[in-house]
Short mmCIF file of C-alpha atoms and ligand atoms in Angstrom, two decimals:
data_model
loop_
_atom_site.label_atom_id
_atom_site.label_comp_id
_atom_site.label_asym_id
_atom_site.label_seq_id
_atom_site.Cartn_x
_atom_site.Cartn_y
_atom_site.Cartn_z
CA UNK A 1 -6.34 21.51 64.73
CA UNK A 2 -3.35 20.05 63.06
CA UNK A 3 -4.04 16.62 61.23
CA UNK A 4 -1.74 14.05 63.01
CA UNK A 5 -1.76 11.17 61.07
CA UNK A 6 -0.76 10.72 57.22
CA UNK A 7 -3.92 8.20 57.05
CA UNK A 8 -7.38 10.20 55.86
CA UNK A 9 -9.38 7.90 54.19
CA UNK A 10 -9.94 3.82 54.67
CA UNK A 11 -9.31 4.10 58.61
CA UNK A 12 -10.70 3.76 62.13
CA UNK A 13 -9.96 6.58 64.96
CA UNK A 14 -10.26 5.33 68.33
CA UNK A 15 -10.58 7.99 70.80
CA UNK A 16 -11.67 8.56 74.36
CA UNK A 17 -13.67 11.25 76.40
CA UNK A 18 -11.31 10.95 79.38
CA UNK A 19 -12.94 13.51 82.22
CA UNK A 20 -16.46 10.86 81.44
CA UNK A 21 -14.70 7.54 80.69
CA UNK A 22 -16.19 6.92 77.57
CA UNK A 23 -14.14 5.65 74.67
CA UNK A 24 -14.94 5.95 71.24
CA UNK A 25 -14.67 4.56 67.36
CA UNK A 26 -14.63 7.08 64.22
CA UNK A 27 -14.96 4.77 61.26
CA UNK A 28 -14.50 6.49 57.87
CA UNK A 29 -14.33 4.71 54.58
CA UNK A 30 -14.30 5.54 51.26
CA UNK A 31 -12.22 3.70 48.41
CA UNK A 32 -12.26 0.53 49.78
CA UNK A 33 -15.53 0.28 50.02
CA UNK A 34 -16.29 1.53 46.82
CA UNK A 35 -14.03 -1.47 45.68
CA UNK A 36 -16.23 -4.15 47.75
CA UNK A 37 -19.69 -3.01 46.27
CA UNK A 38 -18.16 -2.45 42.81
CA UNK A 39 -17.14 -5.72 42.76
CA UNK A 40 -20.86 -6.63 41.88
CA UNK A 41 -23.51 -5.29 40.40
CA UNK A 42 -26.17 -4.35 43.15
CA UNK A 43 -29.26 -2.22 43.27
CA UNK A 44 -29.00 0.90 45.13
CA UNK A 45 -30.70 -0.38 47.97
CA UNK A 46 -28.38 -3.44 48.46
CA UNK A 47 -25.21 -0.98 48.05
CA UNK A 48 -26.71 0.87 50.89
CA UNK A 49 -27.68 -1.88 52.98
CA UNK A 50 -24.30 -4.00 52.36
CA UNK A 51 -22.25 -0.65 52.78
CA UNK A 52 -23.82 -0.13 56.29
CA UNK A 53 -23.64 -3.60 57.10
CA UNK A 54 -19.96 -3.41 56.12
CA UNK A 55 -19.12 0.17 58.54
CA UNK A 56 -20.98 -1.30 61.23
CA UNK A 57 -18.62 -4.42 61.16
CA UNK A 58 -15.38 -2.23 61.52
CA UNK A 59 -16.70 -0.11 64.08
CA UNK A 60 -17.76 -3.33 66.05
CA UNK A 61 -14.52 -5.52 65.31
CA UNK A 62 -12.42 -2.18 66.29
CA UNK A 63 -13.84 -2.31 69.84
CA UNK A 64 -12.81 -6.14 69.90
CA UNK A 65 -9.54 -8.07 71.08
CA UNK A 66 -9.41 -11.12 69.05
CA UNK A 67 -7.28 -12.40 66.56
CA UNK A 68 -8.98 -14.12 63.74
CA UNK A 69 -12.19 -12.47 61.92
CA UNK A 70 -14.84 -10.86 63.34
CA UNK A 71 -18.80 -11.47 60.61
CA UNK A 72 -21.75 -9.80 60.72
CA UNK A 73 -24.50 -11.46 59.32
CA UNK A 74 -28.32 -11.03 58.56
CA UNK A 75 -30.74 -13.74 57.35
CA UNK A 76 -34.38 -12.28 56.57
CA UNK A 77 -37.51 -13.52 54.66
CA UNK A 78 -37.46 -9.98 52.44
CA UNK A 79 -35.88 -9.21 49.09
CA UNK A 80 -32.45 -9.17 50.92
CA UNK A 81 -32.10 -12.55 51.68
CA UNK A 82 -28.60 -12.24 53.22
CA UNK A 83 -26.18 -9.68 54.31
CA UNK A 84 -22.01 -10.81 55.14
CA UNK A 85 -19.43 -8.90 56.26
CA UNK A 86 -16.41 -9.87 58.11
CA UNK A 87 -13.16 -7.80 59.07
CA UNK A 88 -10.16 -9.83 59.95
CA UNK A 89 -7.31 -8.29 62.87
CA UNK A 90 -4.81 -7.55 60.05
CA UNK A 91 -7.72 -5.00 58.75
CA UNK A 92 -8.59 -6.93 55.66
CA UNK A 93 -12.65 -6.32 55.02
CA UNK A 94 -15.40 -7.97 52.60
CA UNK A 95 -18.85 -8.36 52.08
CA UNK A 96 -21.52 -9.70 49.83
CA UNK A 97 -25.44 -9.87 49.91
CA UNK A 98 -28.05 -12.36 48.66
CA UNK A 99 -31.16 -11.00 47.18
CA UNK A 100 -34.34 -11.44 45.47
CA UNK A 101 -34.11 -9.20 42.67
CA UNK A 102 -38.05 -9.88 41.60
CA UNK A 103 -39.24 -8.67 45.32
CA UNK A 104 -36.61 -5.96 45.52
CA UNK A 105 -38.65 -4.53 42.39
CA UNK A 106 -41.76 -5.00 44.17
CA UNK A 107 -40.77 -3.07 46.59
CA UNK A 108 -39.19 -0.18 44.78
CA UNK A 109 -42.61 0.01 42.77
CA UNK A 110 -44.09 1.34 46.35
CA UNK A 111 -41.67 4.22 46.76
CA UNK A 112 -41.15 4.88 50.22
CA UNK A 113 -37.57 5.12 52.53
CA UNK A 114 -35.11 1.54 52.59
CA UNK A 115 -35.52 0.14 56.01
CA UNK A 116 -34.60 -3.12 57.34
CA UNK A 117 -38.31 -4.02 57.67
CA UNK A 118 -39.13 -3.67 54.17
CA UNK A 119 -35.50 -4.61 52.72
CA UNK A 120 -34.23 -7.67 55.57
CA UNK A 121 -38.00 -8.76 56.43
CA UNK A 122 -38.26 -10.67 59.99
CA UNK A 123 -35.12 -12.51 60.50
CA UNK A 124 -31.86 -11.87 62.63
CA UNK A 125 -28.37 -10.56 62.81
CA UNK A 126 -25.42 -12.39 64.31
CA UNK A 127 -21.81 -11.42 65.22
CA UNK A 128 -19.52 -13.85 65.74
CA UNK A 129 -15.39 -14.04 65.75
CA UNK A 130 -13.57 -16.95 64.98
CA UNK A 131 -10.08 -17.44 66.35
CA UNK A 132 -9.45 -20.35 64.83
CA UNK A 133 -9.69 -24.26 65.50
CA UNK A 134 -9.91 -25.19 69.32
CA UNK A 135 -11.04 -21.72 70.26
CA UNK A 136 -14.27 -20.75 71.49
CA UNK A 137 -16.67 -19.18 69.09
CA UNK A 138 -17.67 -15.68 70.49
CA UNK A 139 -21.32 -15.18 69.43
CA UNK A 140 -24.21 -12.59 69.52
CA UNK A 141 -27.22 -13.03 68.08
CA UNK A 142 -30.68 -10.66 67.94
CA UNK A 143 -33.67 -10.23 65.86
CA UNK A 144 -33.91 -8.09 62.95
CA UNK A 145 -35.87 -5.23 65.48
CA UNK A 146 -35.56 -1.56 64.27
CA UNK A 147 -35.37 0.76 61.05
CA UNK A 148 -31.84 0.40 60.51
CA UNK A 149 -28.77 -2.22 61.25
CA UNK A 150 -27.50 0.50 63.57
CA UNK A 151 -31.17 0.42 65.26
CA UNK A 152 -30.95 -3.53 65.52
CA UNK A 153 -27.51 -3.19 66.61
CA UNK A 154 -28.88 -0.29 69.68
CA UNK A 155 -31.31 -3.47 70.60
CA UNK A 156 -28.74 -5.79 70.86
CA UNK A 157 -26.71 -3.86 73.26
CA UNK A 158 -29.38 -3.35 75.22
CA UNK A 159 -30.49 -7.13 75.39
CA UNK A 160 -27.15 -8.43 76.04
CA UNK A 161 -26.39 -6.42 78.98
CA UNK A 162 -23.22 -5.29 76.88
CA UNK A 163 -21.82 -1.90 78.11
CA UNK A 164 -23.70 1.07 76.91
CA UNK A 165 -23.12 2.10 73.76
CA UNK A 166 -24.46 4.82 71.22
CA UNK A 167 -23.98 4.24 67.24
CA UNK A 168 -24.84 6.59 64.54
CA UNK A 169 -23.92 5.29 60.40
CA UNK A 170 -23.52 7.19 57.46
CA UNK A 171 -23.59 6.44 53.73
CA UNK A 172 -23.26 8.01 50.76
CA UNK A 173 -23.64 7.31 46.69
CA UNK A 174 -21.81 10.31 45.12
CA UNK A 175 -23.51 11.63 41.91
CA UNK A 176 -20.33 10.33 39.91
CA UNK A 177 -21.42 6.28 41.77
CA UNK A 178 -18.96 6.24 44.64
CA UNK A 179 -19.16 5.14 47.92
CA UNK A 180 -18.39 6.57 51.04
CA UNK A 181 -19.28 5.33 54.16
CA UNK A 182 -18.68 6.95 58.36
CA UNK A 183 -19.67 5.49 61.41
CA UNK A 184 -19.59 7.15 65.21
CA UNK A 185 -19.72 4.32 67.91
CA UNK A 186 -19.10 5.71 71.64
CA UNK A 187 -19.64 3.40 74.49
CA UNK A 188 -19.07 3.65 78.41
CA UNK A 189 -15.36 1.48 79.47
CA UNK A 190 -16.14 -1.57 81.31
CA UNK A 191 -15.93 -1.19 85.18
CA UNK A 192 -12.72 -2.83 85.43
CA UNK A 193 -10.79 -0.02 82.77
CA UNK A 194 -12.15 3.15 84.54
CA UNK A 195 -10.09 5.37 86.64
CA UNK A 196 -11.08 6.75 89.66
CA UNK A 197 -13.76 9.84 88.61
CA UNK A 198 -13.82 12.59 91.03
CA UNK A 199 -17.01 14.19 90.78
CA UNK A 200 -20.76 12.82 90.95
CA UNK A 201 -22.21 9.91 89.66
CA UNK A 202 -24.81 12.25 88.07
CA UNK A 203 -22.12 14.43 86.57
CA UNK A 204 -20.84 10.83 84.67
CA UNK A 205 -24.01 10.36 83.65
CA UNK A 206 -24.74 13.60 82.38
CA UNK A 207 -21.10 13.62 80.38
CA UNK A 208 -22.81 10.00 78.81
CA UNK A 209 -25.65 11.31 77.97
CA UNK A 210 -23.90 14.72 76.30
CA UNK A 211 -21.56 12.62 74.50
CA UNK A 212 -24.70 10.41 72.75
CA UNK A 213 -26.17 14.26 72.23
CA UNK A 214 -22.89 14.94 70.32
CA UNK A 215 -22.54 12.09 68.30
CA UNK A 216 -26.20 12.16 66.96
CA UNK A 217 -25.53 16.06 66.36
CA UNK A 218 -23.04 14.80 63.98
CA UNK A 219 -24.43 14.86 60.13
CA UNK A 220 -23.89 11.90 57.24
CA UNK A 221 -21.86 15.10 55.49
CA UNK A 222 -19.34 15.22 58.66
CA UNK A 223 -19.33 11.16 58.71
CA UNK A 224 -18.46 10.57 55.12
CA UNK A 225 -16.46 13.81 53.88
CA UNK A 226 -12.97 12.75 52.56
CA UNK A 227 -12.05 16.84 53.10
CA UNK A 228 -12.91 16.78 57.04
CA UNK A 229 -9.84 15.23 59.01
CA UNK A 230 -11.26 12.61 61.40
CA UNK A 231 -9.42 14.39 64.29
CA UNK A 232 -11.15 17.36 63.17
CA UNK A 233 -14.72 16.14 63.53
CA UNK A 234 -13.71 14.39 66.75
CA UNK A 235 -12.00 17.93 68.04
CA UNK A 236 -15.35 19.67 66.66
CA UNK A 237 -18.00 17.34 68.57
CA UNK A 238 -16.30 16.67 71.65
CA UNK A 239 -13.42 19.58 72.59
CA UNK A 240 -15.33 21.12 75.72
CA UNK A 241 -15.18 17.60 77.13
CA UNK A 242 -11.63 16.29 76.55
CA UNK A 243 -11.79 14.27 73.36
CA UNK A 244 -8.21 12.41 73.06
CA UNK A 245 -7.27 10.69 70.28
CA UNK A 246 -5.03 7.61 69.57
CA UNK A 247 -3.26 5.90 66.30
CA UNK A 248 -5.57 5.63 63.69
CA UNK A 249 -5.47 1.54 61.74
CA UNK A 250 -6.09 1.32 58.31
CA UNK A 251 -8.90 -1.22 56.79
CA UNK A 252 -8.59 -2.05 53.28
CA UNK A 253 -10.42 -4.28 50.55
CA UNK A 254 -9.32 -7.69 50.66
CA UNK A 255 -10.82 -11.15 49.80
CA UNK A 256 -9.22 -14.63 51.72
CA UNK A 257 -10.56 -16.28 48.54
CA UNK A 258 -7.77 -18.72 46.56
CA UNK A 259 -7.74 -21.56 44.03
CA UNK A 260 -6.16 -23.41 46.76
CA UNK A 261 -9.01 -22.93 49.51
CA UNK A 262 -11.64 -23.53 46.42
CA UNK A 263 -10.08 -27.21 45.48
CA UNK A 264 -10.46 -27.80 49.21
CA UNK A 265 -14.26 -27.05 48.98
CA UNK A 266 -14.45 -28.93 45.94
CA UNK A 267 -12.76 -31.76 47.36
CA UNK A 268 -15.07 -31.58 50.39
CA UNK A 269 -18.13 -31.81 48.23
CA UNK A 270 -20.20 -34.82 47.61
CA UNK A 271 -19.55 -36.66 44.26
CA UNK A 272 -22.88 -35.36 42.81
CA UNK A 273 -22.66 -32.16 43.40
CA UNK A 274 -19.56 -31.64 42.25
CA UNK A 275 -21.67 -33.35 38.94
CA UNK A 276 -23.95 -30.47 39.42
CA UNK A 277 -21.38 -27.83 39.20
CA UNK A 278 -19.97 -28.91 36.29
CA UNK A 279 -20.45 -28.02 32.16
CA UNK A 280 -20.65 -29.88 29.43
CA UNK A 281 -17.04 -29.67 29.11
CA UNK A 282 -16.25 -31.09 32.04
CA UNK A 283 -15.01 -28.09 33.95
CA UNK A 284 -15.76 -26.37 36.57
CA UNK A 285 -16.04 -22.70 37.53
CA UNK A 286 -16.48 -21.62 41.01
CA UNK A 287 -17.15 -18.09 41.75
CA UNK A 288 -16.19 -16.30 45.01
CA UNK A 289 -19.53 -14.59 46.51
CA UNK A 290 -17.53 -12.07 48.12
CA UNK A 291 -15.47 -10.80 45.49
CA UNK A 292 -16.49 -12.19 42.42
CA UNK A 293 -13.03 -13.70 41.02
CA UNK A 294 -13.87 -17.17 39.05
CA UNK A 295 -12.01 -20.04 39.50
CA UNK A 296 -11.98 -22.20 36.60
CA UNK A 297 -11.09 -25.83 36.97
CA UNK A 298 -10.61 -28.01 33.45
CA UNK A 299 -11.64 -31.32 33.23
CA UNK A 300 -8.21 -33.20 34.41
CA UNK A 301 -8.36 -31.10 37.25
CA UNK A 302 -11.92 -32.17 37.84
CA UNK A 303 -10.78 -35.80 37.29
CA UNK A 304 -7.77 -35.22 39.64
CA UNK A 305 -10.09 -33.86 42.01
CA UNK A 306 -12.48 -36.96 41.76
CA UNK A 307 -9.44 -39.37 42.22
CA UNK A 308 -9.18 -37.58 45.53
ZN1 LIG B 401 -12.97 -13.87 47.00
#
């Protein structure tokens, strides 16, 4: 299979199963999410958890129309306090966790496999996209129920009454400290985008049910090698069925963060805690908790600040 797009890395791959109408996401990532976990200085276990919760947002915000930014958020009562990760239309991605770096210890004292019960505790995720002011808020919100995000993601589906959809996540530490990330999503088109099928409504269900077969036969090797062409892993899983792929679009690394939107939360702030923030100098650094970059503010501008 010839490679058809000059894009191999950093990208999502929609693609459809015609003959079954079922249409399909092929997330694979690699440098730029290196360059959102490397931005701090997390414990394996966060990496992992923040990484996933960072695929799982561009697989999700690629099935979307919306124009604004799609988050993905967890709150729990274990050592990972707080998961973020938002993906805005243009493709720009980033992500930061909250955690409890005394439990997280605990817990790697007891050995056993990272799962969202031991890592996110009892809590819940939430989706939501925000177009803007004077736009609805789209929202989705479940409880933290299953091993992994993509499990608690499978329950949400199934609570909503959203169209079917399967979801399998890969991720991957390299021995050099890299990471790589791959996600499969494939879900049933809505009634209204389906052709006409010819054949039984068994045979639809059985192509469904092949496809979800497919996708889990798929291995955290296939989802995360940079060396395997996405249209090649797509052509390898699902060529006996039809797979057709479209024009890949590119996500990349990039904070919204500026010393223009931090003055405004400054300015926003209550008199004493602005005081709070503040050192003995009388300036004040704000860091971003997304991508780390500190914004330092000297004393005038403090004062100028305070003099609204
Ligand atoms: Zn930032």
């Amino acid at each position: 299979m010839s490679t058809m797009s000059s894009i191999s890395d950093d990208l999502v791959e929609p693609f459809e199963i015609e003959p079954f109408q079922l249409r399909g996401r092929l997330v694979r990532v690699g440098p730029m999410l290196d360059r959102i976990i490397a931005q701090h200085d997390y414990p394996t276990a966060v990496g992992i958890m923040l990484s996933e919760a960072i695929v799982l947002a561009i697989a999700l915000a690629s099935t979307l129309k919306y124009d604004g930014v799609f988050t993905l958020q967890t709150k729990g009562d274990g050592p990972i306090r707080l998961l973020v990760a938002d993906v805005t239309t243009a493709g720009a991605v980033r992500g930061y966790a909250q955690y409890d770096a005394a439990k997280l210890a605990e817990i790697a004292g007891t050995g056993g496999t990272p799962s969202v019960p031991r890592l996110l505790g009892a809590g819940y995720l939430a989706f939501t996209v925000d177009q803007g002011e004077d736009t609805e808020r789209y929202q989705g919100i479940v409880a933290l129920e299953g091993a992994t995000l993509a499990e608690c993601i499978h329950h949400y589906f199934r609570q909503s009454e959203q169209i079917a959809a399967g979801i399998k996540v890969a991720v991957d530490r390299s021995a050099d400290g890299t990471w790589r990330g791959g996600c499969l999503l494939v879900q049933k088109l809505p009634d209204g985008e389906r052709s006409e099928f010819l054949g039984t409504r068994e045979e639809l269900e059985d192509g469904w049910r092949r496809a979800l077969i497919l996708m889990g036969s798929a291995t955290s090797q296939e989802l995360t090698d940079p060396e395997l062409a996405p249209e090649d892993l797509l052509f390898r899983l699902f060529h006996e069925d039809g797979v057709r792929v479209f024009r890949t679009h590119s996500v990349r690394a990039e904070c919204r963060c500026s010393r223009e939107r931090i003055d405004r939360v400054l300015r926003s702030l209550p008199f004493d805690e602005r005081q709070d923030l503040g050192e003995d100098d009388g300036s004040v650094t704000v860091t971003c908790q997304f991508c780390n970059a500190a914004y330092r503010f000297e004393r005038d501008d403090v004062a100028a600040i305070a003099a609204g």
